[in-house]
């Protein structure tokens, strides 16, 4: 048991490092915050972190196959614009709108996959171009920012389980005894966990998922072993589109609107890469997990939260926020170069 | 057809890109002739004006090509450019332009050290450096556009004309000559190609690959610095986010010009053609008064379409 844990620790240094960093940072944040360790703070933080977490998961899968998806932010924007138009009206209409917006993201991911596999274009440059197309479509759907997403849905999704039950009137409006142990949990975290359990875990264990890791490690070897290369690559980009679609849907519901914002899309894409790396996934492919990327996304957000704390002597000049984030990112990724100290053959440096 | 086959694989993309340039010119001219009865795309003054704006992109792309040839990428360009512009206008006087270029060189050196010695993937390291530069500039200016102005020399280089030709184009040509000479006529240039093809092999053949990486990143930084100084001269001051619209088009221009994104292949002439192609495409779309939505879709589709014609990889079969 301990041996297995030690092995896992050696294999996933980045992942456990991110987990440790997340726990330390979040405890520190809450102890500095005047209302630390309260549900209100947790809900607010979860709401601000979950979109980036979804985008980071989306980015992870193409990175695992040794590619990169520069369109995740744009696909997220597209999905959020579609959601801001469709998620309104009767419950049935809203459900359909939710399905359609995630489906739009998924379809766009599939398009990316087809271009990469059958067009044989490098993922980074192909998604750079399709990202522009996604932004164009988003602008087409929503030329002006706006939208009228159902207020109840917004309230229910962006608060604790208690508020969710109260809004939709089940479990005695959230007062039932059996609900109390979980009533404080923010709904966004539940959504994130549910999507990961329903999509990522089965994917990770499927042949397609394992093939993605194999492609990232050694594509030639994966091909020679008869693994379904084309299918795995298409699936990787399709899933990236799916998770980016989830991010967009949540963003739209959270802000009750859609906005085809090019700058925001670019920022999410770049932060997703940072989150993936901080979460212990190798940009060379083959190593890492989507759960690590979620931790990476949370870490990025928590660092941002620190700049809002303002008690007595402890406060940071908001003007220094960007600089501080950049330095933290640089230090975090430079920690990865510790591997150089373990290299025995000088040629292994070039891997 | 025999002529086409006889071309080597580095020249073919350039010819095709040139074909696309001519096609865009023809389509744009037909459009303007049929709607307005004029042909601005064939008027030298209009084309020169477009190229003046394009020369900033051209200089950024020249530097970007140096790192893409290594199989790396420089995402720190936007804020390196902005930082160079802001520092140049802050210092002012005769030292303005050297200061801007020095900022670029310093950022490039830092990027190169991180990529060559720490072996952090350039994609993420330069992203972090970009954020650090942005942070430094926000701290320096308080988040507003600095109220310092460009020097007369900067304005002359960016906005004036000599014999009807914008000076900025001459600067672009000068930068192009330097980069092309470095790539084709110097040992450093050959080492860049060798390192981009296979770094381990280049290292074993005695090339000091770390220095090559650092040198390329410094060239990229210097080019971003020059572009920043020029752009500040063009708009007569520096402002927040002035470099953001140059990153992705620069990468696209380099790749459309036939440089392999994984490094090791590509000719500088292709990058020039790629820049011209993107500048022309943008100006035709703005002549057509295409709304932003259609513009982005066409922009993306054209890049995909062109790469489908000549940018395809070999399928992995072993």
XYZ file of C-alpha atoms in Angstrom:
669
model
C 0.000 0.000 0.000
C 2.681 2.454 1.051
C 4.877 1.183 -1.756
C 2.095 1.867 -4.243
C 1.597 5.354 -2.894
C 5.332 6.028 -3.125
C 5.312 4.846 -6.721
C 2.345 7.054 -7.540
C 4.113 9.963 -5.835
C 7.226 9.463 -7.966
C 5.203 9.182 -11.138
C 3.006 12.213 -10.509
C 5.256 14.737 -8.774
C 3.595 17.646 -10.570
C 0.106 16.498 -9.663
C 0.814 16.098 -5.945
C 2.777 19.326 -5.944
C -0.245 21.136 -7.342
C -2.559 19.485 -4.806
C -0.271 20.503 -1.936
C 0.068 24.035 -3.312
C -3.706 24.336 -3.644
C -4.347 23.201 -0.059
C -1.667 25.474 1.422
C -2.755 28.503 -0.611
C -6.439 28.022 0.135
C -5.914 27.564 3.875
C -3.717 30.659 3.906
C -6.304 32.606 1.920
C -9.135 31.647 4.235
C -7.174 32.409 7.374
C -6.329 35.872 6.059
C -9.852 36.553 4.843
C -12.054 38.320 7.420
C -14.906 35.922 6.662
C -12.666 32.959 5.953
C -13.871 29.340 6.106
C -17.480 30.410 5.452
C -19.898 29.106 2.865
C -20.312 32.550 1.307
C -16.606 32.815 0.519
C -16.468 29.264 -0.767
C -19.445 29.849 -3.077
C -17.979 33.032 -4.472
C -14.609 31.394 -5.070
C -16.134 28.309 -6.638
C -18.167 30.438 -9.032
C -15.138 32.330 -10.207
C -12.947 29.267 -10.550
C -15.205 26.707 -12.169
C -15.240 28.191 -15.698
C -11.449 28.271 -15.819
C -11.402 24.744 -14.403
C -13.586 23.504 -17.266
C -11.429 25.284 -19.833
C -8.307 23.824 -18.247
C -9.774 20.321 -18.478
C -10.603 21.028 -22.121
C -7.001 22.058 -22.777
C -5.572 19.017 -20.974
C -6.745 16.386 -23.436
C -5.155 17.849 -26.615
C -2.004 18.524 -24.570
C -1.933 14.854 -23.527
C -1.673 13.791 -27.171
C 1.204 16.211 -27.615
C -0.883 18.915 -29.266
C -2.353 22.149 -28.085
C -5.784 23.673 -28.561
C -5.596 27.430 -28.995
C -9.333 27.564 -29.691
C -10.662 26.518 -26.249
C -11.327 30.100 -25.172
C -13.015 30.883 -28.476
C -15.174 27.734 -28.337
C -16.120 28.645 -24.768
C -17.155 32.089 -26.012
C -19.160 30.567 -28.859
C -21.006 28.237 -26.491
C -21.729 31.037 -24.036
C -23.124 33.249 -26.803
C -25.354 30.439 -28.051
C -26.467 29.707 -24.478
C -27.279 33.376 -23.886
C -29.744 33.175 -26.776
C -31.225 29.732 -26.199
C -31.321 29.150 -22.426
C -34.583 30.943 -21.781
C -38.327 30.273 -21.734
C -39.997 27.139 -20.396
C -38.005 24.436 -18.554
C -38.119 22.226 -21.638
C -36.837 25.021 -23.848
C -34.080 25.770 -21.369
C -33.029 22.136 -21.240
C -32.909 22.044 -25.010
C -30.858 25.262 -24.999
C -28.414 23.796 -22.489
C -27.989 20.660 -24.584
C -27.600 22.638 -27.799
C -24.945 24.982 -26.444
C -22.803 22.139 -25.111
C -23.421 20.284 -28.357
C -22.237 23.288 -30.345
C -18.959 23.255 -28.421
C -18.625 19.521 -28.949
C -19.275 19.819 -32.673
C -16.697 22.547 -32.969
C -14.223 20.316 -31.172
C -15.049 17.538 -33.618
C -14.334 19.952 -36.466
C -10.949 20.711 -34.889
C -10.230 17.016 -34.645
C -11.163 16.370 -38.268
C -8.989 19.262 -39.471
C -6.041 18.043 -37.413
C -6.361 14.368 -38.338
C -7.506 14.415 -41.952
C -6.108 17.822 -42.862
C -2.822 16.777 -41.206
C -2.232 20.323 -39.987
C -0.289 20.955 -36.768
C -2.862 21.315 -33.943
C -1.447 24.596 -32.675
C -1.816 26.381 -36.008
C -5.061 24.640 -37.001
C -6.769 25.651 -33.773
C -5.344 29.142 -34.069
C -7.333 29.442 -37.295
C -10.476 27.622 -36.142
C -10.423 29.806 -33.022
C -10.872 32.825 -35.264
C -13.790 31.056 -36.939
C -15.373 30.302 -33.546
C -15.090 33.949 -32.497
C -16.615 34.960 -35.822
C -19.565 32.632 -35.276
C -19.961 33.925 -31.710
C -20.053 37.507 -32.985
C -22.594 36.407 -35.547
C -24.827 34.871 -32.858
C -24.424 37.810 -30.476
C -23.176 41.009 -32.112
C -23.871 42.977 -28.919
C -23.258 41.670 -25.394
C -26.461 40.707 -23.648
C -28.911 37.895 -23.092
C -31.855 36.987 -20.937
C -31.047 33.807 -19.130
C -33.576 32.634 -16.592
C -32.946 34.320 -13.230
C -34.005 31.281 -11.190
C -31.547 29.102 -13.056
C -28.789 31.637 -12.477
C -29.557 31.785 -8.759
C -29.880 28.035 -8.348
C -26.709 27.157 -10.218
C -24.421 29.756 -8.695
C -25.204 29.120 -5.024
C -25.159 26.353 -2.448
C -27.209 23.169 -2.644
C -29.620 24.703 -0.115
C -30.480 27.574 -2.469
C -30.815 25.151 -5.350
C -33.378 23.110 -3.424
C -35.156 26.247 -2.259
C -35.416 27.654 -5.782
C -36.915 24.515 -7.243
C -38.872 23.606 -4.101
C -37.708 20.111 -3.281
C -36.474 18.585 -0.007
C -38.822 20.902 1.950
C -37.346 23.946 0.197
C -33.918 22.794 1.249
C -34.761 22.361 4.920
C -35.053 18.577 4.954
C -32.806 16.932 7.528
C -31.117 14.583 5.047
C -30.015 17.504 2.906
C -28.283 19.394 5.709
C -24.894 17.620 5.584
C -24.470 18.667 1.947
C -26.523 21.862 1.930
C -23.426 24.087 2.152
C -21.667 22.657 -0.895
C -21.590 25.103 -3.838
C -23.522 23.819 -6.845
C -20.731 24.711 -9.329
C -18.367 22.292 -7.572
C -21.019 19.575 -7.755
C -21.515 20.207 -11.476
C -17.763 20.083 -12.065
C -17.392 16.862 -10.086
C -20.375 15.254 -11.805
C -19.148 16.091 -15.309
C -15.674 14.807 -14.478
C -17.068 11.548 -13.033
C -19.431 11.010 -15.943
C -17.090 11.987 -18.796
C -13.438 12.162 -17.802
C -13.227 8.986 -15.674
C -14.813 6.665 -18.256
C -12.742 8.316 -20.987
C -9.501 7.891 -19.032
C -10.200 4.180 -18.673
C -11.290 3.534 -22.252
C -9.062 2.342 -25.069
C -9.450 5.748 -26.707
C -8.291 7.498 -23.558
C -5.309 5.239 -23.077
C -4.423 5.696 -26.724
C -4.325 9.450 -26.161
C -1.620 8.925 -23.515
C 0.212 6.514 -25.830
C 0.180 9.030 -28.695
C 1.625 11.661 -26.398
C 4.420 9.365 -25.282
C 5.404 7.927 -28.660
C 3.071 8.254 -31.612
C 5.052 5.911 -33.833
C 5.039 3.183 -31.197
C 1.318 3.662 -30.623
C 0.721 3.286 -34.360
C 2.840 0.153 -34.574
C 0.924 -1.353 -31.641
C -2.274 -1.065 -33.641
C -3.911 1.559 -31.452
C -6.687 3.653 -33.031
C -4.639 6.821 -33.554
C -7.075 8.766 -35.713
C -10.040 7.989 -33.481
C -8.157 8.957 -30.333
C -7.013 12.269 -31.785
C -10.472 13.196 -33.046
C -11.917 12.189 -29.679
C -9.349 14.320 -27.823
C -10.333 17.474 -29.689
C -14.036 16.613 -29.529
C -13.827 16.242 -25.759
C -11.913 19.510 -25.563
C -14.826 21.101 -27.407
C -17.266 19.434 -25.017
C -15.536 20.755 -21.903
C -15.092 24.192 -23.475
C -18.833 24.057 -24.220
C -19.546 23.270 -20.549
C -17.352 26.233 -19.567
C -19.240 28.502 -21.937
C -22.621 27.299 -20.723
C -21.674 27.909 -17.101
C -20.193 31.301 -17.920
C -23.412 32.312 -19.685
C -25.646 31.164 -16.816
C -23.367 32.744 -14.224
C -23.280 36.145 -15.934
C -26.844 35.820 -17.295
C -25.474 36.973 -20.612
C -23.181 36.261 -23.505
C -20.394 38.408 -24.871
C -18.279 37.620 -27.927
C -15.188 39.094 -26.297
C -11.993 38.296 -28.215
C -9.721 39.468 -25.401
C -11.519 37.367 -22.808
C -11.349 34.314 -25.082
C -7.604 34.772 -25.522
C -7.071 35.169 -21.796
C -8.947 31.984 -21.006
C -6.949 30.067 -23.611
C -3.622 31.269 -22.229
C -4.654 30.725 -18.608
C -5.823 27.231 -19.504
C -2.320 26.396 -20.750
C -0.871 27.778 -17.533
C -3.359 25.757 -15.462
C -2.492 22.573 -17.352
C 1.227 23.052 -16.736
C 0.811 23.992 -13.064
C -1.381 20.896 -12.686
C 1.509 18.658 -13.601
C 0.715 17.846 -17.243
C 3.688 17.814 -19.589
C 3.362 20.014 -22.670
C 5.286 17.298 -24.519
C 2.321 14.994 -24.021
C 1.741 11.610 -22.441
C 1.963 12.651 -18.786
C -0.692 14.265 -16.617
C -4.356 14.245 -15.708
C -7.324 16.541 -16.069
C -7.830 16.557 -12.292
C -4.405 18.156 -11.925
C -5.470 20.847 -14.367
C -8.501 21.610 -12.204
C -6.135 22.120 -9.259
C -3.982 24.287 -11.511
C -6.995 26.419 -12.458
C -7.976 26.784 -8.790
C -4.423 27.808 -7.883
C -4.431 30.500 -10.563
C -7.729 31.861 -9.287
C -6.745 31.730 -5.603
C -3.646 33.784 -6.354
C -5.980 36.355 -7.870
C -8.206 36.244 -4.777
C -5.283 37.210 -2.560
C -5.310 40.654 -4.074
C -8.785 41.315 -2.729
C -7.992 40.656 0.903
C -7.595 43.895 2.761
C -7.125 43.667 6.509
C -4.971 46.019 8.497
C -1.361 45.692 7.511
C -1.894 42.890 5.009
C -2.933 44.149 1.604
C -1.304 43.994 -1.800
C -1.334 46.862 -4.248
C -3.768 45.773 -7.002
C -1.446 47.353 -9.542
C 1.066 44.639 -8.739
C -1.422 41.828 -9.311
C -0.426 41.043 -12.909
C 3.261 41.195 -12.095
C 2.824 38.903 -9.118
C 0.817 36.403 -11.156
C 3.438 36.369 -13.867
C 6.243 35.790 -11.391
C 4.304 32.978 -9.701
C 3.669 31.370 -13.099
C 7.339 31.625 -14.068
C 8.512 30.199 -10.741
C 5.951 27.398 -10.907
C 6.963 26.281 -14.386
C 10.646 26.698 -13.615
C 10.265 24.213 -10.759
C 9.785 21.645 -13.503
C 13.415 22.124 -14.467
C 14.397 20.369 -11.253
C 14.173 17.242 -13.375
C 17.403 18.385 -15.036
C 19.254 17.657 -11.823
C 18.228 14.010 -12.026
C 19.322 13.500 -15.620
C 22.243 11.143 -16.000
C 22.760 11.204 -19.774
C 23.328 14.703 -21.102
C 21.385 13.900 -24.283
C 18.215 13.345 -22.242
C 18.122 17.117 -21.791
C 16.831 17.452 -25.334
C 13.713 15.397 -24.845
C 3.498 21.341 -64.167
C 7.077 20.193 -64.544
C 8.135 23.572 -63.302
C 5.951 23.140 -60.241
C 7.340 19.699 -59.540
C 10.890 20.898 -59.912
C 10.476 23.364 -57.052
C 11.897 22.293 -53.741
C 9.559 21.873 -50.810
C 10.657 25.160 -49.222
C 9.849 27.235 -52.288
C 6.514 25.667 -53.171
C 4.580 27.275 -50.293
C 5.993 30.681 -51.223
C 4.789 30.334 -54.825
C 1.351 29.221 -53.666
C 1.146 32.045 -51.125
C 2.116 34.469 -53.858
C -0.678 32.987 -55.970
C -3.096 33.634 -53.121
C -1.861 37.231 -52.904
C -2.588 37.760 -56.611
C -5.948 36.049 -56.246
C -6.914 38.331 -53.348
C -5.856 41.337 -55.430
C -7.990 40.188 -58.369
C -11.052 39.368 -56.264
C -10.750 42.640 -54.348
C -10.341 44.664 -57.526
C -13.321 43.010 -59.204
C -15.359 43.779 -56.088
C -14.367 47.457 -55.946
C -14.787 47.897 -59.712
C -18.295 46.463 -59.604
C -19.443 48.356 -56.502
C -17.548 51.657 -56.558
C -16.084 51.759 -60.049
C -12.566 52.293 -58.706
C -9.616 50.003 -58.156
C -7.825 51.247 -54.989
C -5.962 47.955 -54.613
C -4.040 48.705 -57.814
C -3.225 52.275 -56.813
C 0.410 52.447 -55.598
C -0.336 55.047 -52.916
C -3.023 52.849 -51.354
C -0.854 49.754 -51.489
C 2.070 51.652 -49.957
C -0.157 52.920 -47.187
C -1.295 49.371 -46.421
C 2.288 48.156 -46.465
C 3.239 50.935 -44.058
C 0.798 49.520 -41.536
C 1.946 46.030 -42.502
C 5.592 46.811 -41.878
C 5.041 46.691 -38.096
C 3.613 43.205 -38.496
C 6.448 42.341 -40.889
C 9.114 43.261 -38.354
C 7.414 41.284 -35.584
C 7.046 38.300 -37.930
C 10.741 38.471 -38.878
C 11.715 38.012 -35.245
C 9.024 35.420 -34.671
C 10.394 33.392 -37.574
C 13.777 33.089 -35.850
C 12.227 31.279 -32.880
C 9.727 29.259 -34.936
C 12.659 27.937 -36.995
C 13.954 26.486 -33.725
C 10.604 24.831 -33.091
C 9.948 27.295 -30.296
C 7.516 30.171 -30.079
C 7.625 33.622 -28.523
C 4.340 34.535 -26.858
C 5.965 37.429 -25.001
C 5.898 39.606 -28.131
C 2.804 41.699 -27.234
C 4.120 43.121 -23.982
C 7.746 43.166 -25.062
C 6.569 45.437 -27.866
C 4.484 47.540 -25.497
C 7.247 47.730 -22.885
C 9.778 48.806 -25.513
C 7.399 51.514 -26.732
C 6.631 52.761 -23.232
C 10.259 52.788 -22.137
C 11.287 54.542 -25.334
C 8.745 57.324 -24.873
C 9.574 57.574 -21.159
C 13.305 57.979 -21.753
C 12.823 60.203 -24.770
C 15.551 62.176 -26.495
C 18.273 60.549 -28.578
C 18.361 57.472 -26.320
C 14.691 56.613 -26.969
C 15.205 54.149 -29.801
C 18.254 52.385 -28.294
C 16.299 52.034 -25.049
C 13.376 50.388 -26.841
C 15.622 47.923 -28.628
C 17.539 47.246 -25.419
C 14.297 46.368 -23.652
C 13.545 43.888 -26.435
C 17.028 42.383 -26.253
C 16.829 42.046 -22.474
C 13.455 40.282 -22.591
C 14.776 38.049 -25.361
C 17.834 37.183 -23.305
C 15.639 36.276 -20.347
C 13.379 34.133 -22.566
C 16.402 32.435 -24.078
C 17.948 31.669 -20.686
C 14.697 30.136 -19.466
C 14.192 28.023 -22.571
C 17.832 27.000 -23.106
C 18.999 26.414 -19.543
C 15.859 25.719 -17.524
C 14.392 23.758 -20.480
C 10.915 25.125 -19.767
C 8.749 24.777 -22.907
C 8.933 28.140 -24.675
C 5.165 28.252 -25.041
C 4.665 28.538 -21.286
C 7.848 30.377 -20.354
C 7.311 33.228 -22.784
C 3.670 33.339 -21.705
C 4.843 33.930 -18.149
C 7.362 36.531 -19.292
C 4.595 38.272 -21.223
C 2.540 38.479 -18.049
C 5.535 39.735 -16.057
C 6.191 42.461 -18.632
C 2.531 43.397 -18.539
C 2.690 43.536 -14.762
C 5.791 45.716 -14.872
C 4.164 48.097 -17.327
C 0.925 48.275 -15.337
C 2.959 49.037 -12.226
C 5.002 51.587 -14.164
C 2.088 53.452 -15.718
C -0.631 52.828 -13.152
C -2.695 51.093 -15.825
C -3.180 54.168 -17.978
C -1.622 55.198 -21.253
C 1.585 57.050 -20.347
C 1.396 60.746 -21.225
C 4.897 60.759 -22.679
C 5.264 61.353 -26.402
C 7.299 59.724 -29.132
C 10.452 61.539 -30.194
C 10.597 63.269 -33.600
C 12.979 60.592 -34.900
C 10.509 57.843 -33.964
C 7.735 59.732 -35.734
C 9.928 60.226 -38.765
C 10.742 56.513 -38.989
C 7.123 55.425 -38.579
C 4.934 58.069 -40.184
C 6.943 60.156 -42.653
C 7.636 59.466 -46.305
C 10.728 59.661 -48.495
C 9.937 60.228 -52.164
C 6.377 59.053 -51.572
C 7.442 55.822 -49.920
C 6.762 55.511 -46.179
C 9.965 55.315 -44.135
C 8.529 52.419 -42.127
C 8.792 50.261 -45.239
C 12.508 51.041 -45.474
C 12.916 49.995 -41.839
C 11.093 46.737 -42.620
C 13.378 46.167 -45.615
C 16.446 46.846 -43.483
C 15.302 44.397 -40.789
C 14.453 41.871 -43.511
C 17.909 42.159 -45.067
C 19.584 41.609 -41.707
C 17.449 38.568 -40.870
C 17.804 37.072 -44.361
C 21.582 37.588 -44.274
C 21.814 35.998 -40.836
C 19.765 33.000 -41.936
C 21.501 32.374 -45.242
C 25.016 33.688 -44.933
C 26.160 33.109 -41.386
C 27.093 30.072 -39.353
C 24.607 31.180 -36.751
C 21.832 30.975 -39.360
C 22.825 27.443 -40.365
C 22.935 26.467 -36.684
C 19.396 27.767 -36.261
C 18.155 25.404 -38.980
C 20.224 22.528 -37.595
C 19.020 23.063 -34.036
C 15.436 23.349 -35.230
C 15.671 20.070 -37.093
C 17.053 18.022 -34.227
C 18.593 19.677 -31.264
C 20.357 16.566 -29.982
C 22.030 15.974 -33.369
C 23.051 19.620 -33.622
C 24.509 19.433 -30.120
C 26.455 16.292 -30.970
C 27.869 17.938 -34.080
C 29.386 20.631 -31.936
C 26.818 23.413 -32.267
C 26.375 25.309 -29.031
C 22.620 24.960 -29.162
C 22.020 26.937 -25.976
C 23.665 29.999 -27.480
C 21.681 29.518 -30.686
C 18.433 29.461 -28.705
C 19.388 32.525 -26.691
C 20.486 34.385 -29.830
C 17.233 33.648 -31.635
C 15.106 34.785 -28.732
C 17.161 37.964 -28.469
C 16.591 38.646 -32.169
C 12.875 38.083 -31.676
C 12.869 40.452 -28.711
C 14.848 43.048 -30.637
C 12.392 42.875 -33.539
C 9.475 43.282 -31.138
C 11.325 46.246 -29.638
C 11.844 47.885 -33.022
C 8.189 47.317 -33.902
C 7.166 48.837 -30.575
C 9.305 51.923 -31.110
C 7.880 52.347 -34.607
C 4.305 51.800 -33.515
C 4.715 54.371 -30.749
C 6.074 56.765 -33.370
C 3.162 56.000 -35.661
C 0.505 56.784 -33.061
C 2.872 59.363 -31.460
C 2.583 57.685 -28.053
C 2.579 54.319 -26.348
C -0.601 52.781 -24.955
C -1.738 49.705 -23.029
C -2.193 46.566 -25.094
C -0.716 48.078 -28.258
C 1.100 44.804 -29.005
C -1.863 42.441 -28.647
C -3.068 42.566 -32.287
C 0.369 41.500 -33.550
C 0.977 38.126 -31.913
C -1.349 35.742 -33.738
C -1.108 37.381 -37.195
C 2.690 37.203 -36.905
C 2.583 33.481 -36.188
C 0.076 32.994 -39.004
C 2.236 34.989 -41.437
C 5.303 32.894 -40.643
C 3.427 29.627 -41.060
C 1.601 30.733 -44.218
C 5.027 31.569 -45.652
C 5.941 27.916 -45.472
C 7.963 27.810 -42.251
C 7.339 24.577 -40.411
C 5.808 25.255 -36.991
C 7.930 22.421 -35.566
C 11.085 24.138 -36.765
C 13.977 23.410 -39.081
C 12.463 24.471 -42.411
C 11.382 27.684 -44.054
C 12.722 30.605 -46.039
C 12.604 34.225 -45.001
C 11.060 35.289 -48.316
C 8.034 33.192 -47.398
C 7.502 35.194 -44.212
C 7.508 38.425 -46.235
C 4.922 36.969 -48.607
C 2.909 35.724 -45.630
C 2.838 39.209 -44.112
C 1.785 40.773 -47.416
C -0.938 38.157 -47.733
C -2.368 38.890 -44.291
C -2.157 42.660 -44.775
C -3.907 42.437 -48.159
C -6.559 40.091 -46.838
C -7.293 42.525 -44.016
C -7.494 45.524 -46.317
C -9.759 43.758 -48.831
C -12.069 42.717 -45.977
C -12.197 46.285 -44.704
C -12.852 47.631 -48.217
C -15.773 45.213 -48.420
C -16.913 46.664 -45.073
C -17.175 43.141 -43.814
C -18.556 43.029 -40.263
C -16.137 41.688 -37.636
C -17.979 38.341 -37.509
C -17.522 37.586 -41.190
C -13.977 38.920 -41.071
C -12.900 36.467 -38.378
C -14.592 33.548 -40.141
C -12.970 34.345 -43.493
C -9.616 34.980 -41.816
C -9.673 31.568 -40.131
C -10.986 29.761 -43.189
C -8.311 31.235 -45.448
C -5.529 30.072 -43.111
C -7.021 26.575 -42.883
C -7.632 26.475 -46.632
C -4.086 27.496 -47.491
C -2.561 25.039 -45.064
C -4.705 22.285 -46.524
C -3.139 23.082 -49.881
C 0.484 22.945 -48.797
C 0.956 22.773 -45.056
C 0.145 19.113 -44.565
C 2.350 16.861 -42.433
C 3.400 13.381 -43.257
C 1.082 10.835 -41.655
C 2.798 8.863 -38.911
C 3.343 5.341 -40.163
C 6.171 4.078 -38.039
